[in-house]
Tab-separated table of C-alpha atoms and ligand atoms in Angstrom:
chain	number	residue	atom	x	y	z
V	17	MET	CA	-21.528	-20.671	3.321
V	18	SER	CA	-20.141	-18.307	6.579
V	19	VAL	CA	-18.365	-15.696	5.961
V	20	ASP	CA	-15.342	-14.665	8.050
V	21	ARG	CA	-12.773	-12.311	7.060
V	22	GLY	CA	-12.401	-10.910	10.497
V	23	VAL	CA	-15.535	-9.344	9.844
V	24	LYS	CA	-17.339	-10.231	13.255
V	25	CYS	CA	-20.952	-9.359	14.455
V	26	ALA	CA	-21.352	-7.414	17.652
V	27	PRO	CA	-21.080	-10.006	21.107
V	28	GLY	CA	-24.568	-11.509	21.641
V	29	GLU	CA	-25.487	-10.912	18.202
V	30	GLN	CA	-27.088	-13.937	16.111
V	31	GLU	CA	-25.225	-14.492	12.868
V	32	THR	CA	-27.516	-14.797	9.585
V	33	PRO	CA	-26.282	-15.829	6.177
V	34	GLU	CA	-27.976	-12.215	5.500
V	35	SER	CA	-26.420	-10.205	8.538
V	36	GLY	CA	-23.284	-11.734	7.226
V	37	PHE	CA	-23.412	-10.910	3.769
V	38	GLU	CA	-24.494	-7.413	4.945
V	39	ARG	CA	-21.635	-6.817	7.127
V	40	LEU	CA	-19.160	-8.013	4.794
V	41	VAL	CA	-20.296	-5.421	2.093
V	42	ALA	CA	-20.590	-2.692	4.497
V	43	ALA	CA	-16.940	-3.367	5.679
V	44	GLU	CA	-15.795	-3.138	1.974
V	45	GLN	CA	-14.914	-6.834	1.549
V	46	ARG	CA	-15.309	-8.424	-1.711
V	47	VAL	CA	-18.188	-11.325	-2.180
V	48	GLU	CA	-17.015	-14.517	-3.553
V	49	PRO	CA	-18.517	-16.655	-5.462
V	50	ARG	CA	-19.375	-19.314	-2.887
V	51	ASP	CA	-19.954	-17.189	-0.266
V	52	ALA	CA	-23.810	-16.459	0.755
V	53	MET	CA	-25.950	-13.908	-1.199
V	54	PRO	CA	-29.161	-12.839	-1.079
V	55	ASP	CA	-31.115	-13.586	-4.072
V	56	ALA	CA	-31.738	-10.361	-4.981
V	57	TYR	CA	-27.769	-9.596	-5.192
V	58	ARG	CA	-26.776	-12.482	-7.466
V	59	ALA	CA	-29.782	-11.777	-9.854
V	60	THR	CA	-28.681	-7.831	-9.823
V	61	MET	CA	-25.161	-9.155	-10.518
V	62	VAL	CA	-26.008	-11.362	-13.243
V	63	ARG	CA	-27.909	-8.728	-14.864
V	64	GLN	CA	-25.464	-6.152	-14.571
V	65	ILE	CA	-22.400	-8.181	-15.312
V	66	ALA	CA	-24.148	-9.805	-18.510
V	67	GLN	CA	-25.574	-6.404	-19.798
V	68	HIS	CA	-21.927	-4.991	-19.638
V	69	ALA	CA	-20.668	-8.405	-21.667
V	70	HIS	CA	-23.127	-8.177	-24.166
V	71	SER	CA	-22.185	-4.182	-24.505
V	72	GLU	CA	-18.458	-5.207	-25.242
V	73	ILE	CA	-19.576	-7.751	-27.657
V	74	ILE	CA	-21.851	-5.710	-29.786
V	75	GLY	CA	-19.622	-2.457	-29.336
V	76	MET	CA	-17.427	-4.091	-31.306
V	77	GLN	CA	-19.805	-3.390	-34.439
V	78	PRO	CA	-19.743	-0.059	-34.932
V	79	GLU	CA	-15.795	0.231	-35.227
V	80	GLY	CA	-15.231	-2.987	-36.510
V	81	ASN	CA	-17.316	-1.729	-39.609
V	82	TRP	CA	-14.221	0.493	-40.361
V	83	ILE	CA	-11.587	-2.031	-39.964
V	84	SER	CA	-11.641	-3.234	-43.576
V	85	ARG	CA	-11.137	0.551	-44.678
V	86	SER	CA	-8.831	1.833	-42.527
V	87	PRO	CA	-6.510	4.680	-44.157
V	88	SER	CA	-3.482	3.260	-43.341
V	89	LEU	CA	-1.657	-0.192	-42.078
V	90	ARG	CA	-0.954	1.725	-38.779
V	91	ARG	CA	-4.572	2.978	-37.997
V	92	LYS	CA	-6.011	-0.560	-38.946
V	93	ALA	CA	-3.738	-2.156	-36.324
V	94	ILE	CA	-4.734	0.129	-33.883
V	95	LEU	CA	-8.515	-0.304	-34.561
V	96	LEU	CA	-7.901	-3.908	-34.998
V	97	ALA	CA	-6.210	-4.345	-31.322
V	98	LYS	CA	-9.075	-1.829	-29.950
V	99	VAL	CA	-11.756	-4.288	-31.496
V	100	GLN	CA	-10.208	-7.348	-30.217
V	101	ASP	CA	-9.588	-5.802	-26.869
V	102	GLU	CA	-13.534	-5.426	-26.605
V	103	ALA	CA	-13.853	-8.756	-27.460
V	104	GLY	CA	-11.731	-9.736	-24.548
V	105	HIS	CA	-13.778	-7.581	-22.143
V	106	GLY	CA	-16.986	-9.486	-23.122
V	107	LEU	CA	-14.963	-12.854	-22.771
V	108	TYR	CA	-13.590	-11.896	-18.892
V	109	LEU	CA	-17.175	-10.460	-18.374
V	110	TYR	CA	-19.277	-13.873	-19.437
V	111	SER	CA	-16.501	-15.548	-17.285
V	112	ALA	CA	-17.304	-13.515	-13.941
V	113	ALA	CA	-21.261	-13.902	-14.953
V	114	GLU	CA	-20.816	-17.728	-14.986
V	115	THR	CA	-19.154	-17.659	-11.472
V	116	LEU	CA	-22.930	-16.520	-10.375
V	117	GLY	CA	-24.131	-19.850	-11.614
V	118	VAL	CA	-25.311	-18.713	-15.120
V	119	ASP	CA	-24.237	-19.949	-18.591
V	120	ARG	CA	-22.468	-18.349	-21.164
V	121	ASP	CA	-24.731	-19.642	-23.958
V	122	ASP	CA	-28.106	-18.902	-22.153
V	123	LEU	CA	-26.865	-15.240	-21.751
V	124	THR	CA	-26.341	-14.800	-25.457
V	125	ARG	CA	-29.557	-16.430	-26.383
V	126	ARG	CA	-31.611	-13.811	-24.097
V	127	LEU	CA	-29.377	-10.984	-25.786
V	128	VAL	CA	-30.239	-12.277	-29.549
V	129	GLU	CA	-33.963	-12.904	-28.112
V	130	GLY	CA	-33.842	-9.244	-26.943
V	131	ARG	CA	-34.347	-10.612	-23.041
V	132	GLN	CA	-31.118	-8.853	-22.093
V	133	LYS	CA	-30.210	-5.492	-22.870
V	134	TYR	CA	-27.019	-3.910	-23.976
V	135	SER	CA	-25.711	-0.056	-23.772
V	136	SER	CA	-27.847	2.182	-25.892
V	137	ILE	CA	-25.018	3.697	-27.235
V	138	PHE	CA	-24.267	1.257	-29.787
V	139	ASN	CA	-27.502	1.404	-31.479
V	140	TYR	CA	-26.393	4.662	-33.388
V	141	PRO	CA	-24.541	4.335	-36.680
V	142	SER	CA	-20.742	5.349	-37.699
V	143	LEU	CA	-20.833	7.327	-40.718
V	144	SER	CA	-17.268	8.158	-41.175
V	145	TYR	CA	-13.579	7.459	-40.071
V	146	ALA	CA	-13.817	10.474	-37.499
V	147	ASP	CA	-16.425	8.560	-35.891
V	148	VAL	CA	-13.533	5.761	-34.804
V	149	GLY	CA	-11.984	8.737	-33.293
V	150	VAL	CA	-14.882	9.682	-31.413
V	151	ILE	CA	-16.048	6.917	-30.323
V	152	GLY	CA	-12.934	6.131	-28.691
V	153	TRP	CA	-12.978	9.747	-27.220
V	154	LEU	CA	-16.365	9.966	-26.209
V	155	VAL	CA	-17.710	6.584	-25.747
V	156	ASP	CA	-14.789	4.885	-24.228
V	157	GLY	CA	-14.245	7.827	-22.371
V	158	ALA	CA	-17.821	7.983	-20.796
V	159	ALA	CA	-16.907	4.180	-20.353
V	160	ILE	CA	-14.099	4.605	-18.204
V	161	CYS	CA	-16.174	7.190	-15.717
V	162	ASN	CA	-18.729	4.413	-15.334
V	163	GLN	CA	-16.266	1.592	-14.836
V	164	VAL	CA	-13.545	2.645	-12.595
V	165	PRO	CA	-15.728	2.788	-9.692
V	166	LEU	CA	-16.852	-0.758	-10.946
V	167	CYS	CA	-13.137	-1.996	-9.845
V	168	ARG	CA	-14.387	-1.570	-6.235
V	169	SER	CA	-17.930	-3.301	-6.756
V	170	SER	CA	-18.572	-5.664	-3.882
V	171	TYR	CA	-18.522	-8.931	-6.389
V	172	GLY	CA	-15.148	-9.871	-6.285
V	173	PRO	CA	-14.876	-11.664	-9.892
V	174	TYR	CA	-16.342	-8.620	-11.485
V	175	ALA	CA	-14.429	-6.092	-9.172
V	176	ARG	CA	-11.093	-7.848	-10.653
V	177	ALA	CA	-12.280	-8.125	-14.400
V	178	MET	CA	-12.637	-4.227	-14.201
V	179	VAL	CA	-9.038	-3.644	-13.072
V	180	ARG	CA	-7.701	-4.950	-16.449
V	181	ILE	CA	-10.794	-3.731	-18.580
V	182	CYS	CA	-10.095	-0.249	-17.267
V	183	LYS	CA	-6.314	-0.386	-18.352
V	184	GLU	CA	-7.327	-1.135	-21.762
V	185	GLU	CA	-10.091	1.438	-21.954
V	186	SER	CA	-7.403	4.365	-21.379
V	187	PHE	CA	-5.810	2.835	-24.248
V	188	HIS	CA	-9.134	2.962	-26.386
V	189	GLN	CA	-9.921	6.760	-25.114
V	190	ARG	CA	-6.045	7.676	-26.242
V	191	GLN	CA	-6.102	6.120	-29.419
V	192	GLY	CA	-9.351	7.742	-30.189
V	193	TYR	CA	-8.231	11.287	-29.070
V	194	GLU	CA	-4.884	10.851	-30.827
V	195	LEU	CA	-6.729	10.077	-34.284
V	196	LEU	CA	-8.901	13.238	-33.846
V	197	LEU	CA	-5.971	15.562	-33.222
V	198	THR	CA	-4.385	14.076	-36.216
V	199	MET	CA	-7.678	14.668	-38.299
V	200	MET	CA	-7.532	18.281	-36.831
V	201	ARG	CA	-4.200	19.037	-38.253
V	202	GLY	CA	-5.254	17.808	-41.893
V	203	SER	CA	-7.450	19.639	-44.154
V	204	ASP	CA	-11.006	21.785	-43.681
V	205	ALA	CA	-12.809	18.344	-45.129
V	206	GLN	CA	-11.179	16.469	-42.433
V	207	ARG	CA	-11.937	19.043	-39.442
V	208	GLU	CA	-15.591	18.939	-40.443
V	209	MET	CA	-15.679	15.010	-40.431
V	210	VAL	CA	-14.338	15.449	-36.885
V	211	GLN	CA	-16.894	18.380	-35.759
V	212	ASP	CA	-19.682	16.104	-37.372
V	213	ALA	CA	-18.993	12.908	-35.544
V	214	THR	CA	-18.821	14.916	-32.231
V	215	ASN	CA	-22.057	16.545	-32.952
V	216	ARG	CA	-23.682	12.950	-33.644
V	217	TRP	CA	-22.201	11.439	-30.752
V	218	TRP	CA	-21.993	13.977	-27.861
V	219	TRP	CA	-25.780	13.359	-26.413
V	220	PRO	CA	-25.652	9.846	-27.043
V	221	SER	CA	-22.480	9.775	-24.837
V	222	LEU	CA	-24.597	11.711	-22.246
V	223	MET	CA	-27.038	9.256	-22.134
V	224	MET	CA	-24.541	6.478	-21.529
V	225	PHE	CA	-24.933	7.026	-17.665
V	226	GLY	CA	-28.420	6.104	-17.699
V	227	PRO	CA	-31.731	8.201	-16.692
V	228	PRO	CA	-31.583	10.991	-14.517
V	229	ASP	CA	-31.426	10.593	-10.957
V	230	THR	CA	-35.117	12.142	-10.366
V	231	GLY	CA	-38.062	12.985	-12.803
V	232	ASP	CA	-40.059	11.010	-15.133
V	233	ALA	CA	-37.222	9.349	-16.870
V	234	ALA	CA	-35.371	8.229	-13.766
V	235	SER	CA	-34.873	4.403	-13.613
V	236	PRO	CA	-37.692	2.459	-13.379
V	237	HIS	CA	-36.112	0.179	-10.941
V	238	GLY	CA	-35.521	2.526	-8.338
V	239	HIS	CA	-33.003	0.308	-6.852
V	240	THR	CA	-30.208	3.086	-6.482
V	241	GLU	CA	-30.426	2.945	-2.386
V	242	GLN	CA	-29.771	-0.542	-1.980
V	243	SER	CA	-27.351	-0.610	-4.952
V	244	MET	CA	-25.253	1.736	-3.080
V	245	ARG	CA	-25.676	-0.054	0.233
V	246	TRP	CA	-24.798	-3.448	-1.712
V	247	ARG	CA	-21.488	-1.796	-3.377
V	248	ILE	CA	-22.979	-2.056	-6.545
V	249	LYS	CA	-23.127	1.330	-7.440
V	250	ARG	CA	-21.010	4.044	-5.970
V	251	HIS	CA	-22.327	7.169	-7.683
V	252	THR	CA	-25.554	8.023	-9.275
V	253	ASN	CA	-26.164	8.812	-12.720
V	254	ASP	CA	-26.164	12.278	-12.591
V	255	GLU	CA	-22.786	12.472	-10.518
V	256	LEU	CA	-21.103	10.521	-13.033
V	257	ARG	CA	-22.555	12.199	-16.055
V	258	GLN	CA	-21.418	15.785	-14.146
V	259	ARG	CA	-17.825	13.935	-14.043
V	260	PHE	CA	-17.596	13.184	-17.832
V	261	VAL	CA	-18.914	16.571	-18.902
V	262	ASP	CA	-16.121	18.525	-16.513
V	263	MET	CA	-13.538	16.036	-18.158
V	264	THR	CA	-14.628	16.269	-21.618
V	265	VAL	CA	-15.143	19.868	-21.754
V	266	PRO	CA	-11.482	21.144	-21.918
V	267	GLN	CA	-10.301	18.028	-24.095
V	268	ALA	CA	-13.082	19.451	-26.817
V	269	ASP	CA	-11.314	22.881	-26.333
V	270	ALA	CA	-7.920	21.484	-26.935
V	271	LEU	CA	-8.906	19.893	-30.121
V	272	GLY	CA	-11.073	22.650	-31.168
V	273	VAL	CA	-14.483	21.373	-31.797
V	274	THR	CA	-17.360	22.498	-30.684
V	275	LEU	CA	-19.820	20.459	-28.411
V	276	PRO	CA	-23.499	20.838	-29.572
V	277	ASP	CA	-24.810	22.228	-26.572
V	278	ALA	CA	-26.022	25.929	-26.508
V	279	GLU	CA	-26.563	25.541	-22.663
V	280	LEU	CA	-22.683	24.375	-21.624
V	281	ALA	CA	-21.370	27.097	-19.381
V	282	TRP	CA	-18.664	27.050	-16.546
V	283	ASN	CA	-20.660	27.450	-13.031
V	284	ALA	CA	-18.012	29.228	-11.053
V	285	GLU	CA	-20.368	28.569	-8.179
V	286	ARG	CA	-20.348	24.959	-8.543
V	287	GLY	CA	-17.034	24.366	-9.647
V	288	SER	CA	-18.537	22.189	-12.388
V	289	TYR	CA	-20.038	22.810	-15.830
V	290	ASP	CA	-23.806	23.460	-16.483
V	291	PHE	CA	-25.250	21.432	-19.495
V	292	GLY	CA	-28.443	21.025	-21.217
V	293	THR	CA	-30.693	18.068	-20.925
V	294	PRO	CA	-30.636	14.933	-23.375
V	295	ASP	CA	-33.694	13.927	-25.275
V	296	TRP	CA	-34.689	11.401	-22.499
V	297	ASP	CA	-37.837	10.384	-25.257
V	298	GLU	CA	-35.085	9.284	-27.504
V	299	PHE	CA	-33.090	7.303	-25.172
V	300	LYS	CA	-36.402	5.526	-24.178
V	301	ALA	CA	-37.070	4.632	-28.068
V	302	VAL	CA	-33.286	3.309	-28.304
V	303	ILE	CA	-33.522	1.290	-25.319
V	304	SER	CA	-36.601	-0.442	-25.973
V	305	GLY	CA	-35.575	-1.378	-29.468
V	306	HIS	CA	-36.446	1.596	-31.743
V	307	GLY	CA	-32.925	3.015	-32.432
V	308	PRO	CA	-31.510	3.664	-35.488
V	309	CYS	CA	-29.432	0.136	-35.675
V	310	ASN	CA	-30.929	-2.194	-32.972
V	311	ALA	CA	-32.323	-4.649	-35.387
V	312	GLU	CA	-29.054	-4.261	-37.252
V	313	ARG	CA	-26.821	-5.043	-34.582
V	314	ILE	CA	-28.674	-8.230	-33.184
V	315	ALA	CA	-29.305	-9.408	-36.343
V	316	HIS	CA	-25.314	-9.627	-37.091
V	317	ARG	CA	-25.033	-11.150	-33.627
V	318	ARG	CA	-27.658	-13.734	-34.507
V	319	ALA	CA	-25.726	-14.466	-37.745
V	320	ALA	CA	-22.457	-14.766	-36.115
V	321	LEU	CA	-23.895	-17.112	-33.454
V	322	ASP	CA	-25.369	-19.356	-36.335
V	323	ASP	CA	-22.085	-19.253	-38.178
V	324	GLY	CA	-20.325	-20.377	-35.313
V	325	ALA	CA	-22.438	-23.019	-34.365
V	326	TRP	CA	-20.114	-25.974	-36.117
V	327	VAL	CA	-17.332	-24.667	-34.198
V	328	ARG	CA	-18.749	-25.059	-30.857
V	329	GLU	CA	-20.248	-28.556	-31.950
V	330	ALA	CA	-16.852	-29.646	-33.179
V	331	ALA	CA	-14.920	-28.506	-30.080
V	332	ALA	CA	-17.710	-30.176	-27.815
V	333	ALA	CA	-17.425	-33.187	-29.939
V	334	HIS	CA	-13.695	-33.226	-29.333
V	335	ALA	CA	-13.614	-32.694	-25.887
V	336	ALA	CA	-15.973	-35.514	-25.396
V	337	LYS	CA	-13.573	-37.551	-27.644
V	338	VAL	CA	-10.376	-36.557	-25.430
V	339	ASN	CA	-12.080	-37.269	-22.296
V	340	THR	CA	-13.127	-40.711	-23.224
V	341	HIS	CA	-9.354	-41.418	-24.380
V	342	THR	CA	-7.793	-39.959	-21.034
V	343	LEU	CA	-10.166	-41.565	-18.648
V	344	PRO	CA	-8.230	-44.855	-18.368
V	345	LEU	CA	-5.079	-43.312	-18.288
V	346	SER	CA	-5.855	-41.003	-15.728
V	347	MET	CA	-7.202	-43.710	-13.613
V	348	SER	CA	-4.341	-45.792	-13.665
V	349	ARG	CA	-2.076	-42.831	-12.204
Y	420	FE2	FE1	-14.516	-2.372	-23.388
Y	421	FE2	FE1	-13.273	0.368	-24.948
């Protein structure tokens, strides 16, 4: 299908599907499902959106763990709403992926069979209710830094899903931070819980931005340059990580917690904070399936899939019956 949104090729130039696509993205236009696109672009978008969807769904587990043990009705309502939002994010994203010609069922199979990844962060355990607050503050905070630029992704359905998701993520971050502020005004034991949770989640949060831009741990795909050109990626991992650190350090000060990094210091020359290096060996181990909770997370997701099989079967049987019965009616109209 040709691409014509007022983005014309130069006079005398021969238009091809590839050049049409390249000009479209270079002009900051959106690629829509029926537009011609390179196979590599389609495959990259499917992988990116599916991994994102999987992360939303698996990400329900660490906090979902605490819903039944919330300390008050108010906290329970907030946490329930937050975890439900994450389910909704997963659904928008699977729908966005389906516009590229893949099937949600198949993506879920790829997840439970370990053929597609999700964010490394959700393979860490949530050990106390303070973790609910710290996950909202740091994990959703890091997700916001990663996701705001995705509202301008070149792939239309993904970009539009991200606009709504980002609005909800900012509620997630606030509810976490507000919980932590309340705990910090409480007892010494509560303050210790907040500090302990901060110590455990800080480094994994920095790893959420992916490997450093250069060096041994750098992305094995090496696709950054092409992803930038295709407007799939707009900032490098290190740029986003720096943005997150600069945003979070003043929040930690206001909260009264210490971030567990002796190298953290304001650099007046750069106008940014210097900080230490995450343990990239740990990152590699977690992302390749050897984190503290990888097996548990996948086992839980697989059990939910198996438990829900009868619902999907019943819905499919009902849809088949309804279609059969309504066919003569619709034909008579
Ligand atoms: Fe989310
Ligand atoms: Fe969230």
